[in-house]
């Protein structure tokens, strides 16, 4: 066994020193360069088309209606493209090593004790990737959370089990006055009417437990806390008119899944007409009809509370009966 082992090692050394080793190293370097160029080509191809639309937003909701939502969407898509580029490069290296250094008889591949360029690459490259992602995430987060001193519209969002009240305010903070209000009931979905081309501040508070104000097209949601905590956020403008469903995104009790509302985005002129109609004492439905809008929500409908019958007994059983 000792003699046989001593024969293999010199063979490996002689093989490493053979003239063909240099050509193999050059071919290996060419393959690595080809993989790198392929990754770059893939990145250029992906960034030159609507990647989000082609891949369903990589799991991120599409169709944002505010500049903030579109910036968040762009950050997500860019992060996914970067992750794919790194993944393709790493997978390429793995498969290249599997093929290049597969076993060929009893000959050993080139043996090295360390490789400074490779160690530099796998140490510095991840730090650079994380640093770039952190920088752009911090920039977008700061921009999304930014609030102006005097927004054009301020809405107080009041959540309660299990519905919403929207108060149009004449200023910011608890001391501001409510000039008009929309209150939802079990029979009528509340409709929040807001204008395009205006900055809008949402100030949120709850009357009982933690809720969460969420319109998917805003790509933004924030918890609504009870007590003295008033969460707030702001959008610089709404870019597209239309009706958008809103939901509570925090498990708040039995009817959490049915705690819906509707955001109705209209022109600034029609918003002013709606607000004037509300101040004149009209109901929300009458004010919506006055500006040519549907009086009731179109993206969702009221839920059946089933409060007049037992939820668990047959239809013909009296309430309270059971075993």
PDB file of C-alpha atoms in Angstrom:
ATOM      1  CA  UNK A   1       0.000   0.000   0.000  1.00  0.00           C
ATOM      2  CA  UNK A   2       2.816   2.414   0.782  1.00  0.00           C
ATOM      3  CA  UNK A   3       4.587   1.789  -2.491  1.00  0.00           C
ATOM      4  CA  UNK A   4       1.334   2.091  -4.496  1.00  0.00           C
ATOM      5  CA  UNK A   5       0.516   5.423  -2.885  1.00  0.00           C
ATOM      6  CA  UNK A   6       3.947   6.780  -3.628  1.00  0.00           C
ATOM      7  CA  UNK A   7       3.400   5.967  -7.297  1.00  0.00           C
ATOM      8  CA  UNK A   8       0.169   8.030  -7.531  1.00  0.00           C
ATOM      9  CA  UNK A   9       1.519  11.227  -6.030  1.00  0.00           C
ATOM     10  CA  UNK A  10       4.486  11.650  -8.404  1.00  0.00           C
ATOM     11  CA  UNK A  11       2.142  10.903 -11.286  1.00  0.00           C
ATOM     12  CA  UNK A  12      -0.118  13.716 -10.162  1.00  0.00           C
ATOM     13  CA  UNK A  13       2.849  16.055  -9.838  1.00  0.00           C
ATOM     14  CA  UNK A  14       4.142  15.125 -13.304  1.00  0.00           C
ATOM     15  CA  UNK A  15       0.673  15.630 -14.739  1.00  0.00           C
ATOM     16  CA  UNK A  16       0.409  19.094 -13.221  1.00  0.00           C
ATOM     17  CA  UNK A  17       3.699  20.063 -14.699  1.00  0.00           C
ATOM     18  CA  UNK A  18       2.815  18.787 -18.188  1.00  0.00           C
ATOM     19  CA  UNK A  19       2.555  21.262 -21.104  1.00  0.00           C
ATOM     20  CA  UNK A  20      -1.182  20.497 -21.481  1.00  0.00           C
ATOM     21  CA  UNK A  21      -1.938  21.917 -18.032  1.00  0.00           C
ATOM     22  CA  UNK A  22      -1.461  25.480 -19.268  1.00  0.00           C
ATOM     23  CA  UNK A  23      -3.875  24.945 -22.154  1.00  0.00           C
ATOM     24  CA  UNK A  24      -6.477  23.472 -19.783  1.00  0.00           C
ATOM     25  CA  UNK A  25      -6.141  26.456 -17.451  1.00  0.00           C
ATOM     26  CA  UNK A  26      -6.650  28.816 -20.408  1.00  0.00           C
ATOM     27  CA  UNK A  27      -9.744  26.871 -21.483  1.00  0.00           C
ATOM     28  CA  UNK A  28     -11.054  27.022 -17.910  1.00  0.00           C
ATOM     29  CA  UNK A  29     -10.528  30.775 -17.787  1.00  0.00           C
ATOM     30  CA  UNK A  30     -12.381  31.072 -21.088  1.00  0.00           C
ATOM     31  CA  UNK A  31     -15.340  29.159 -19.693  1.00  0.00           C
ATOM     32  CA  UNK A  32     -15.465  31.395 -16.614  1.00  0.00           C
ATOM     33  CA  UNK A  33     -15.344  34.484 -18.854  1.00  0.00           C
ATOM     34  CA  UNK A  34     -18.146  33.021 -20.964  1.00  0.00           C
ATOM     35  CA  UNK A  35     -20.267  32.467 -17.886  1.00  0.00           C
ATOM     36  CA  UNK A  36     -19.679  36.047 -16.789  1.00  0.00           C
ATOM     37  CA  UNK A  37     -20.624  37.408 -20.205  1.00  0.00           C
ATOM     38  CA  UNK A  38     -23.730  35.211 -20.206  1.00  0.00           C
ATOM     39  CA  UNK A  39     -24.786  36.594 -16.833  1.00  0.00           C
ATOM     40  CA  UNK A  40     -24.277  40.160 -18.068  1.00  0.00           C
ATOM     41  CA  UNK A  41     -26.285  39.414 -21.222  1.00  0.00           C
ATOM     42  CA  UNK A  42     -29.095  37.957 -19.103  1.00  0.00           C
ATOM     43  CA  UNK A  43     -29.135  41.041 -16.882  1.00  0.00           C
ATOM     44  CA  UNK A  44     -29.256  43.374 -19.899  1.00  0.00           C
ATOM     45  CA  UNK A  45     -32.062  41.314 -21.429  1.00  0.00           C
ATOM     46  CA  UNK A  46     -34.112  41.337 -18.228  1.00  0.00           C
ATOM     47  CA  UNK A  47     -33.711  45.067 -17.639  1.00  0.00           C
ATOM     48  CA  UNK A  48     -34.670  45.836 -21.239  1.00  0.00           C
ATOM     49  CA  UNK A  49     -38.225  44.486 -20.916  1.00  0.00           C
ATOM     50  CA  UNK A  50     -41.173  44.542 -18.523  1.00  0.00           C
ATOM     51  CA  UNK A  51     -39.800  41.918 -16.172  1.00  0.00           C
ATOM     52  CA  UNK A  52     -42.465  42.530 -13.545  1.00  0.00           C
ATOM     53  CA  UNK A  53     -45.280  41.991 -16.024  1.00  0.00           C
ATOM     54  CA  UNK A  54     -43.628  38.927 -17.548  1.00  0.00           C
ATOM     55  CA  UNK A  55     -43.117  37.202 -14.187  1.00  0.00           C
ATOM     56  CA  UNK A  56     -46.159  38.432 -12.281  1.00  0.00           C
ATOM     57  CA  UNK A  57     -44.192  40.997 -10.307  1.00  0.00           C
ATOM     58  CA  UNK A  58     -42.132  38.218  -8.675  1.00  0.00           C
ATOM     59  CA  UNK A  59     -44.903  37.968  -6.093  1.00  0.00           C
ATOM     60  CA  UNK A  60     -45.229  41.722  -5.529  1.00  0.00           C
ATOM     61  CA  UNK A  61     -48.658  43.347  -6.218  1.00  0.00           C
ATOM     62  CA  UNK A  62     -48.776  45.245  -9.492  1.00  0.00           C
ATOM     63  CA  UNK A  63     -50.753  48.293 -10.570  1.00  0.00           C
ATOM     64  CA  UNK A  64     -49.653  50.852  -7.976  1.00  0.00           C
ATOM     65  CA  UNK A  65     -51.512  54.171  -8.178  1.00  0.00           C
ATOM     66  CA  UNK A  66     -49.046  56.421  -6.302  1.00  0.00           C
ATOM     67  CA  UNK A  67     -45.436  57.464  -7.029  1.00  0.00           C
ATOM     68  CA  UNK A  68     -44.404  55.837  -3.730  1.00  0.00           C
ATOM     69  CA  UNK A  69     -45.944  52.510  -4.685  1.00  0.00           C
ATOM     70  CA  UNK A  70     -44.164  52.538  -8.035  1.00  0.00           C
ATOM     71  CA  UNK A  71     -40.808  53.277  -6.402  1.00  0.00           C
ATOM     72  CA  UNK A  72     -41.295  50.336  -4.044  1.00  0.00           C
ATOM     73  CA  UNK A  73     -42.250  48.127  -6.982  1.00  0.00           C
ATOM     74  CA  UNK A  74     -39.160  49.177  -8.963  1.00  0.00           C
ATOM     75  CA  UNK A  75     -36.935  48.421  -5.959  1.00  0.00           C
ATOM     76  CA  UNK A  76     -38.443  44.948  -5.641  1.00  0.00           C
ATOM     77  CA  UNK A  77     -38.009  44.147  -9.339  1.00  0.00           C
ATOM     78  CA  UNK A  78     -34.399  45.411  -9.356  1.00  0.00           C
ATOM     79  CA  UNK A  79     -33.613  43.293  -6.281  1.00  0.00           C
ATOM     80  CA  UNK A  80     -35.074  40.207  -7.953  1.00  0.00           C
ATOM     81  CA  UNK A  81     -33.042  40.825 -11.127  1.00  0.00           C
ATOM     82  CA  UNK A  82     -29.862  41.216  -9.055  1.00  0.00           C
ATOM     83  CA  UNK A  83     -30.629  37.997  -7.172  1.00  0.00           C
ATOM     84  CA  UNK A  84     -31.218  36.155 -10.448  1.00  0.00           C
ATOM     85  CA  UNK A  85     -27.940  37.452 -11.896  1.00  0.00           C
ATOM     86  CA  UNK A  86     -25.984  36.331  -8.831  1.00  0.00           C
ATOM     87  CA  UNK A  87     -27.811  32.999  -8.829  1.00  0.00           C
ATOM     88  CA  UNK A  88     -27.072  32.323 -12.502  1.00  0.00           C
ATOM     89  CA  UNK A  89     -23.398  33.180 -11.957  1.00  0.00           C
ATOM     90  CA  UNK A  90     -23.100  30.878  -8.913  1.00  0.00           C
ATOM     91  CA  UNK A  91     -24.994  28.024 -10.573  1.00  0.00           C
ATOM     92  CA  UNK A  92     -22.775  28.397 -13.619  1.00  0.00           C
ATOM     93  CA  UNK A  93     -19.628  28.102 -11.479  1.00  0.00           C
ATOM     94  CA  UNK A  94     -21.025  25.023  -9.731  1.00  0.00           C
ATOM     95  CA  UNK A  95     -21.882  23.225 -12.973  1.00  0.00           C
ATOM     96  CA  UNK A  96     -18.579  24.254 -14.535  1.00  0.00           C
ATOM     97  CA  UNK A  97     -16.660  22.779 -11.589  1.00  0.00           C
ATOM     98  CA  UNK A  98     -18.735  19.579 -11.752  1.00  0.00           C
ATOM     99  CA  UNK A  99     -17.905  19.130 -15.437  1.00  0.00           C
ATOM    100  CA  UNK A 100     -14.343  20.464 -15.421  1.00  0.00           C
ATOM    101  CA  UNK A 101     -13.125  18.561 -12.382  1.00  0.00           C
ATOM    102  CA  UNK A 102     -15.053  15.338 -12.746  1.00  0.00           C
ATOM    103  CA  UNK A 103     -13.035  12.209 -12.132  1.00  0.00           C
ATOM    104  CA  UNK A 104     -10.918  11.031 -15.071  1.00  0.00           C
ATOM    105  CA  UNK A 105      -9.242   7.776 -14.181  1.00  0.00           C
ATOM    106  CA  UNK A 106      -6.692   8.009 -11.376  1.00  0.00           C
ATOM    107  CA  UNK A 107      -5.315  11.416 -12.344  1.00  0.00           C
ATOM    108  CA  UNK A 108      -5.713  14.187  -9.759  1.00  0.00           C
ATOM    109  CA  UNK A 109      -6.683  17.735 -10.748  1.00  0.00           C
ATOM    110  CA  UNK A 110      -4.394  20.652 -10.021  1.00  0.00           C
ATOM    111  CA  UNK A 111      -3.913  20.950  -6.254  1.00  0.00           C
ATOM    112  CA  UNK A 112      -3.592  24.452  -4.744  1.00  0.00           C
ATOM    113  CA  UNK A 113      -3.430  25.517  -1.114  1.00  0.00           C
ATOM    114  CA  UNK A 114      -5.154  28.903  -1.600  1.00  0.00           C
ATOM    115  CA  UNK A 115      -6.445  31.208  -4.316  1.00  0.00           C
ATOM    116  CA  UNK A 116      -6.307  34.906  -3.450  1.00  0.00           C
ATOM    117  CA  UNK A 117      -8.523  36.179  -6.306  1.00  0.00           C
ATOM    118  CA  UNK A 118     -11.229  33.638  -5.482  1.00  0.00           C
ATOM    119  CA  UNK A 119     -11.088  34.364  -1.741  1.00  0.00           C
ATOM    120  CA  UNK A 120     -11.282  38.081  -2.467  1.00  0.00           C
ATOM    121  CA  UNK A 121     -14.298  37.509  -4.741  1.00  0.00           C
ATOM    122  CA  UNK A 122     -16.409  35.477  -2.321  1.00  0.00           C
ATOM    123  CA  UNK A 123     -15.556  37.817   0.577  1.00  0.00           C
ATOM    124  CA  UNK A 124     -15.959  41.239  -1.015  1.00  0.00           C
ATOM    125  CA  UNK A 125     -18.722  40.540  -3.574  1.00  0.00           C
ATOM    126  CA  UNK A 126     -21.435  39.651  -0.988  1.00  0.00           C
ATOM    127  CA  UNK A 127     -20.530  42.755   1.047  1.00  0.00           C
ATOM    128  CA  UNK A 128     -20.883  44.929  -2.054  1.00  0.00           C
ATOM    129  CA  UNK A 129     -24.219  43.346  -3.010  1.00  0.00           C
ATOM    130  CA  UNK A 130     -25.679  43.796   0.481  1.00  0.00           C
ATOM    131  CA  UNK A 131     -24.355  47.361   0.703  1.00  0.00           C
ATOM    132  CA  UNK A 132     -25.946  48.378  -2.606  1.00  0.00           C
ATOM    133  CA  UNK A 133     -29.287  46.776  -1.682  1.00  0.00           C
ATOM    134  CA  UNK A 134     -29.189  48.426   1.760  1.00  0.00           C
ATOM    135  CA  UNK A 135     -28.483  51.842   0.233  1.00  0.00           C
ATOM    136  CA  UNK A 136     -31.368  51.759  -2.238  1.00  0.00           C
ATOM    137  CA  UNK A 137     -33.724  50.254   0.355  1.00  0.00           C
ATOM    138  CA  UNK A 138     -32.903  53.061   2.793  1.00  0.00           C
ATOM    139  CA  UNK A 139     -33.426  55.690   0.071  1.00  0.00           C
ATOM    140  CA  UNK A 140     -36.823  54.299  -0.982  1.00  0.00           C
ATOM    141  CA  UNK A 141     -37.962  53.745   2.614  1.00  0.00           C
ATOM    142  CA  UNK A 142     -37.074  57.314   3.572  1.00  0.00           C
ATOM    143  CA  UNK A 143     -38.915  58.631   0.540  1.00  0.00           C
ATOM    144  CA  UNK A 144     -42.027  56.524   1.193  1.00  0.00           C
ATOM    145  CA  UNK A 145     -42.220  57.517   4.881  1.00  0.00           C
ATOM    146  CA  UNK A 146     -41.662  61.220   4.191  1.00  0.00           C
ATOM    147  CA  UNK A 147     -44.458  63.569   5.299  1.00  0.00           C
ATOM    148  CA  UNK A 148     -44.950  67.167   4.247  1.00  0.00           C
ATOM    149  CA  UNK A 149     -45.752  70.035   6.609  1.00  0.00           C
ATOM    150  CA  UNK A 150     -49.048  70.955   4.925  1.00  0.00           C
ATOM    151  CA  UNK A 151     -50.658  68.174   2.849  1.00  0.00           C
ATOM    152  CA  UNK A 152     -53.556  69.134   0.580  1.00  0.00           C
ATOM    153  CA  UNK A 153     -55.963  66.604   2.121  1.00  0.00           C
ATOM    154  CA  UNK A 154     -55.998  65.064   5.589  1.00  0.00           C
ATOM    155  CA  UNK A 155     -58.165  62.045   6.368  1.00  0.00           C
ATOM    156  CA  UNK A 156     -58.577  60.554   9.831  1.00  0.00           C
ATOM    157  CA  UNK A 157     -59.038  56.787   9.572  1.00  0.00           C
ATOM    158  CA  UNK A 158     -60.981  55.403  12.543  1.00  0.00           C
ATOM    159  CA  UNK A 159     -61.211  51.609  12.788  1.00  0.00           C
ATOM    160  CA  UNK A 160     -63.569  49.656  15.020  1.00  0.00           C
ATOM    161  CA  UNK A 161     -65.058  46.167  15.200  1.00  0.00           C
ATOM    162  CA  UNK A 162     -65.730  45.615  12.351  1.00  0.00           C
ATOM    163  CA  UNK A 163     -65.933  48.647  10.119  1.00  0.00           C
ATOM    164  CA  UNK A 164     -64.447  52.031   9.266  1.00  0.00           C
ATOM    165  CA  UNK A 165     -65.102  55.721   9.709  1.00  0.00           C
ATOM    166  CA  UNK A 166     -63.334  58.307   7.540  1.00  0.00           C
ATOM    167  CA  UNK A 167     -63.197  61.886   8.796  1.00  0.00           C
ATOM    168  CA  UNK A 168     -62.168  64.691   6.433  1.00  0.00           C
ATOM    169  CA  UNK A 169     -60.152  67.148   8.554  1.00  0.00           C
ATOM    170  CA  UNK A 170     -59.186  70.796   8.256  1.00  0.00           C
ATOM    171  CA  UNK A 171     -55.686  70.190   9.624  1.00  0.00           C
ATOM    172  CA  UNK A 172     -53.338  67.660  11.169  1.00  0.00           C
ATOM    173  CA  UNK A 173     -53.347  66.096  14.612  1.00  0.00           C
ATOM    174  CA  UNK A 174     -56.005  65.397  17.211  1.00  0.00           C
ATOM    175  CA  UNK A 175     -56.922  69.084  17.582  1.00  0.00           C
ATOM    176  CA  UNK A 176     -58.037  69.454  13.953  1.00  0.00           C
ATOM    177  CA  UNK A 177     -61.755  69.719  13.142  1.00  0.00           C
ATOM    178  CA  UNK A 178     -63.808  67.238  11.141  1.00  0.00           C
ATOM    179  CA  UNK A 179     -65.594  68.928   8.224  1.00  0.00           C
ATOM    180  CA  UNK A 180     -67.253  65.791   6.802  1.00  0.00           C
ATOM    181  CA  UNK A 181     -67.454  62.134   7.695  1.00  0.00           C
ATOM    182  CA  UNK A 182     -68.182  58.738   6.126  1.00  0.00           C
ATOM    183  CA  UNK A 183     -69.331  55.911   8.417  1.00  0.00           C
ATOM    184  CA  UNK A 184     -69.640  52.291   7.389  1.00  0.00           C
ATOM    185  CA  UNK A 185     -72.294  49.876   8.652  1.00  0.00           C
ATOM    186  CA  UNK A 186     -73.017  46.175   8.293  1.00  0.00           C
ATOM    187  CA  UNK A 187     -75.435  47.013   5.459  1.00  0.00           C
ATOM    188  CA  UNK A 188     -73.398  49.692   3.631  1.00  0.00           C
ATOM    189  CA  UNK A 189     -69.701  49.534   2.718  1.00  0.00           C
ATOM    190  CA  UNK A 190     -67.966  52.856   3.510  1.00  0.00           C
ATOM    191  CA  UNK A 191     -66.607  54.676   0.449  1.00  0.00           C
ATOM    192  CA  UNK A 192     -63.540  56.876   0.928  1.00  0.00           C
ATOM    193  CA  UNK A 193     -63.488  59.545  -1.814  1.00  0.00           C
ATOM    194  CA  UNK A 194     -60.122  61.160  -2.568  1.00  0.00           C
ATOM    195  CA  UNK A 195     -58.796  63.380  -5.376  1.00  0.00           C
ATOM    196  CA  UNK A 196     -55.991  62.926  -7.876  1.00  0.00           C
ATOM    197  CA  UNK A 197     -53.123  65.449  -8.107  1.00  0.00           C
ATOM    198  CA  UNK A 198     -53.234  66.198  -4.370  1.00  0.00           C
ATOM    199  CA  UNK A 199     -51.003  65.122  -1.481  1.00  0.00           C
ATOM    200  CA  UNK A 200     -52.976  63.104   1.074  1.00  0.00           C
ATOM    201  CA  UNK A 201     -52.189  62.447   4.750  1.00  0.00           C
ATOM    202  CA  UNK A 202     -53.761  59.428   6.470  1.00  0.00           C
ATOM    203  CA  UNK A 203     -53.958  59.644  10.270  1.00  0.00           C
ATOM    204  CA  UNK A 204     -55.069  56.390  11.872  1.00  0.00           C
ATOM    205  CA  UNK A 205     -56.583  55.486  15.214  1.00  0.00           C
ATOM    206  CA  UNK A 206     -58.644  52.590  16.595  1.00  0.00           C
ATOM    207  CA  UNK A 207     -61.505  52.469  19.088  1.00  0.00           C
ATOM    208  CA  UNK A 208     -60.856  48.939  20.346  1.00  0.00           C
ATOM    209  CA  UNK A 209     -58.106  46.602  19.074  1.00  0.00           C
ATOM    210  CA  UNK A 210     -55.286  46.732  16.521  1.00  0.00           C
ATOM    211  CA  UNK A 211     -56.501  46.920  12.922  1.00  0.00           C
ATOM    212  CA  UNK A 212     -54.586  47.608   9.706  1.00  0.00           C
ATOM    213  CA  UNK A 213     -55.471  50.032   6.895  1.00  0.00           C
ATOM    214  CA  UNK A 214     -54.624  48.505   3.518  1.00  0.00           C
ATOM    215  CA  UNK A 215     -55.392  49.359  -0.094  1.00  0.00           C
ATOM    216  CA  UNK A 216     -53.451  46.875  -2.279  1.00  0.00           C
ATOM    217  CA  UNK A 217     -52.981  49.433  -5.082  1.00  0.00           C
ATOM    218  CA  UNK A 218     -51.182  51.754  -2.654  1.00  0.00           C
ATOM    219  CA  UNK A 219     -48.682  48.915  -2.000  1.00  0.00           C
ATOM    220  CA  UNK A 220     -48.600  50.232   1.546  1.00  0.00           C
ATOM    221  CA  UNK A 221     -50.341  49.322   4.773  1.00  0.00           C
ATOM    222  CA  UNK A 222     -49.945  50.523   8.329  1.00  0.00           C
ATOM    223  CA  UNK A 223     -51.339  49.236  11.614  1.00  0.00           C
ATOM    224  CA  UNK A 224     -54.125  51.180  13.330  1.00  0.00           C
ATOM    225  CA  UNK A 225     -53.544  51.253  17.096  1.00  0.00           C
ATOM    226  CA  UNK A 226     -55.980  52.067  19.912  1.00  0.00           C
ATOM    227  CA  UNK A 227     -55.260  54.694  22.534  1.00  0.00           C
ATOM    228  CA  UNK A 228     -53.152  57.804  21.992  1.00  0.00           C
ATOM    229  CA  UNK A 229     -50.986  56.328  19.221  1.00  0.00           C
ATOM    230  CA  UNK A 230     -51.819  57.906  15.854  1.00  0.00           C
ATOM    231  CA  UNK A 231     -50.031  56.197  13.010  1.00  0.00           C
ATOM    232  CA  UNK A 232     -49.788  58.283   9.877  1.00  0.00           C
ATOM    233  CA  UNK A 233     -48.449  58.102   6.346  1.00  0.00           C
ATOM    234  CA  UNK A 234     -48.699  60.249   3.249  1.00  0.00           C
ATOM    235  CA  UNK A 235     -48.902  59.810  -0.514  1.00  0.00           C
ATOM    236  CA  UNK A 236     -47.717  62.629  -2.762  1.00  0.00           C
ATOM    237  CA  UNK A 237     -50.613  62.065  -5.181  1.00  0.00           C
ATOM    238  CA  UNK A 238     -53.038  59.510  -6.594  1.00  0.00           C
ATOM    239  CA  UNK A 239     -52.262  58.944 -10.260  1.00  0.00           C
ATOM    240  CA  UNK A 240     -55.320  57.122 -11.540  1.00  0.00           C
ATOM    241  CA  UNK A 241     -59.060  57.506 -11.068  1.00  0.00           C
ATOM    242  CA  UNK A 242     -61.133  54.460 -10.240  1.00  0.00           C
ATOM    243  CA  UNK A 243     -62.540  52.257  -7.481  1.00  0.00           C
ATOM    244  CA  UNK A 244     -60.175  50.153  -5.357  1.00  0.00           C
ATOM    245  CA  UNK A 245     -61.004  47.719  -2.583  1.00  0.00           C
ATOM    246  CA  UNK A 246     -59.600  48.348   0.888  1.00  0.00           C
ATOM    247  CA  UNK A 247     -59.233  45.822   3.692  1.00  0.00           C
ATOM    248  CA  UNK A 248     -58.207  45.319   7.274  1.00  0.00           C
ATOM    249  CA  UNK A 249     -54.892  43.445   7.169  1.00  0.00           C
ATOM    250  CA  UNK A 250     -54.658  42.611  10.883  1.00  0.00           C
ATOM    251  CA  UNK A 251     -56.557  39.714  12.499  1.00  0.00           C
ATOM    252  CA  UNK A 252     -58.931  41.669  14.743  1.00  0.00           C
ATOM    253  CA  UNK A 253     -61.763  39.307  15.591  1.00  0.00           C
ATOM    254  CA  UNK A 254     -64.624  37.195  14.273  1.00  0.00           C
ATOM    255  CA  UNK A 255     -65.542  39.400  11.305  1.00  0.00           C
ATOM    256  CA  UNK A 256     -62.030  40.531  10.385  1.00  0.00           C
ATOM    257  CA  UNK A 257     -62.251  39.027   6.882  1.00  0.00           C
ATOM    258  CA  UNK A 258     -65.347  41.118   6.105  1.00  0.00           C
ATOM    259  CA  UNK A 259     -63.981  44.467   7.339  1.00  0.00           C
ATOM    260  CA  UNK A 260     -63.756  46.057   3.899  1.00  0.00           C
ATOM    261  CA  UNK A 261     -64.075  49.530   2.445  1.00  0.00           C
ATOM    262  CA  UNK A 262     -63.666  51.132  -0.972  1.00  0.00           C
ATOM    263  CA  UNK A 263     -61.322  53.867  -2.130  1.00  0.00           C
ATOM    264  CA  UNK A 264     -62.929  55.972  -4.864  1.00  0.00           C
ATOM    265  CA  UNK A 265     -60.422  58.213  -6.675  1.00  0.00           C
ATOM    266  CA  UNK A 266     -61.945  61.136  -8.593  1.00  0.00           C
ATOM    267  CA  UNK A 267     -60.799  64.405 -10.123  1.00  0.00           C
ATOM    268  CA  UNK A 268     -60.071  67.359  -7.796  1.00  0.00           C
ATOM    269  CA  UNK A 269     -63.170  69.188  -9.061  1.00  0.00           C
ATOM    270  CA  UNK A 270     -65.508  66.282  -8.351  1.00  0.00           C
ATOM    271  CA  UNK A 271     -63.856  65.762  -4.951  1.00  0.00           C
ATOM    272  CA  UNK A 272     -64.649  69.348  -3.982  1.00  0.00           C
ATOM    273  CA  UNK A 273     -68.258  68.831  -5.143  1.00  0.00           C
ATOM    274  CA  UNK A 274     -68.511  65.642  -3.062  1.00  0.00           C
ATOM    275  CA  UNK A 275     -67.134  67.375   0.029  1.00  0.00           C
ATOM    276  CA  UNK A 276     -69.523  70.318  -0.435  1.00  0.00           C
ATOM    277  CA  UNK A 277     -72.473  67.927  -0.735  1.00  0.00           C
ATOM    278  CA  UNK A 278     -71.461  66.167   2.484  1.00  0.00           C
ATOM    279  CA  UNK A 279     -71.156  69.522   4.285  1.00  0.00           C
ATOM    280  CA  UNK A 280     -74.661  70.397   3.070  1.00  0.00           C
ATOM    281  CA  UNK A 281     -75.978  67.401   4.998  1.00  0.00           C
ATOM    282  CA  UNK A 282     -76.330  64.847   2.204  1.00  0.00           C
ATOM    283  CA  UNK A 283     -75.561  61.194   2.812  1.00  0.00           C
ATOM    284  CA  UNK A 284     -72.492  59.597   1.274  1.00  0.00           C
ATOM    285  CA  UNK A 285     -74.662  57.833  -1.316  1.00  0.00           C
ATOM    286  CA  UNK A 286     -76.410  61.074  -2.297  1.00  0.00           C
ATOM    287  CA  UNK A 287     -73.085  62.915  -2.498  1.00  0.00           C
ATOM    288  CA  UNK A 288     -71.652  60.201  -4.740  1.00  0.00           C
ATOM    289  CA  UNK A 289     -74.658  60.392  -7.054  1.00  0.00           C
ATOM    290  CA  UNK A 290     -74.297  64.180  -7.172  1.00  0.00           C
ATOM    291  CA  UNK A 291     -70.845  63.821  -8.780  1.00  0.00           C
ATOM    292  CA  UNK A 292     -71.912  61.044 -11.151  1.00  0.00           C
ATOM    293  CA  UNK A 293     -70.473  58.124  -9.190  1.00  0.00           C
ATOM    294  CA  UNK A 294     -72.056  54.838  -8.189  1.00  0.00           C
ATOM    295  CA  UNK A 295     -73.696  55.324  -4.779  1.00  0.00           C
ATOM    296  CA  UNK A 296     -72.580  51.967  -3.378  1.00  0.00           C
ATOM    297  CA  UNK A 297     -69.253  50.133  -3.396  1.00  0.00           C
ATOM    298  CA  UNK A 298     -68.512  48.215  -6.595  1.00  0.00           C
ATOM    299  CA  UNK A 299     -65.362  46.313  -5.591  1.00  0.00           C
ATOM    300  CA  UNK A 300     -66.810  44.567  -2.518  1.00  0.00           C
ATOM    301  CA  UNK A 301     -70.150  43.978  -0.843  1.00  0.00           C
ATOM    302  CA  UNK A 302     -71.518  43.856   2.723  1.00  0.00           C
ATOM    303  CA  UNK A 303     -71.200  40.643   4.675  1.00  0.00           C
ATOM    304  CA  UNK A 304     -74.019  38.679   6.273  1.00  0.00           C
ATOM    305  CA  UNK A 305     -73.632  39.131  10.027  1.00  0.00           C
ATOM    306  CA  UNK A 306     -76.127  36.320  10.790  1.00  0.00           C
ATOM    307  CA  UNK A 307     -76.829  37.993  14.112  1.00  0.00           C
ATOM    308  CA  UNK A 308     -80.546  37.092  14.072  1.00  0.00           C
ATOM    309  CA  UNK A 309     -80.019  33.339  13.896  1.00  0.00           C
ATOM    310  CA  UNK A 310     -77.763  30.718  15.420  1.00  0.00           C
ATOM    311  CA  UNK A 311     -74.601  30.248  13.392  1.00  0.00           C
ATOM    312  CA  UNK A 312     -74.229  26.577  14.249  1.00  0.00           C
ATOM    313  CA  UNK A 313     -77.792  25.163  14.369  1.00  0.00           C
ATOM    314  CA  UNK A 314     -79.980  24.110  11.434  1.00  0.00           C
ATOM    315  CA  UNK A 315     -82.084  26.823   9.810  1.00  0.00           C
ATOM    316  CA  UNK A 316     -85.280  25.494  11.402  1.00  0.00           C
ATOM    317  CA  UNK A 317     -83.805  25.286  14.911  1.00  0.00           C
ATOM    318  CA  UNK A 318     -84.618  28.070  17.357  1.00  0.00           C
ATOM    319  CA  UNK A 319     -81.745  30.303  18.404  1.00  0.00           C
ATOM    320  CA  UNK A 320     -79.985  28.958  21.448  1.00  0.00           C
ATOM    321  CA  UNK A 321     -81.082  25.351  20.902  1.00  0.00           C
ATOM    322  CA  UNK A 322     -78.459  22.651  20.776  1.00  0.00           C
ATOM    323  CA  UNK A 323     -76.902  19.857  22.668  1.00  0.00           C
TER     324      UNK A 323
END
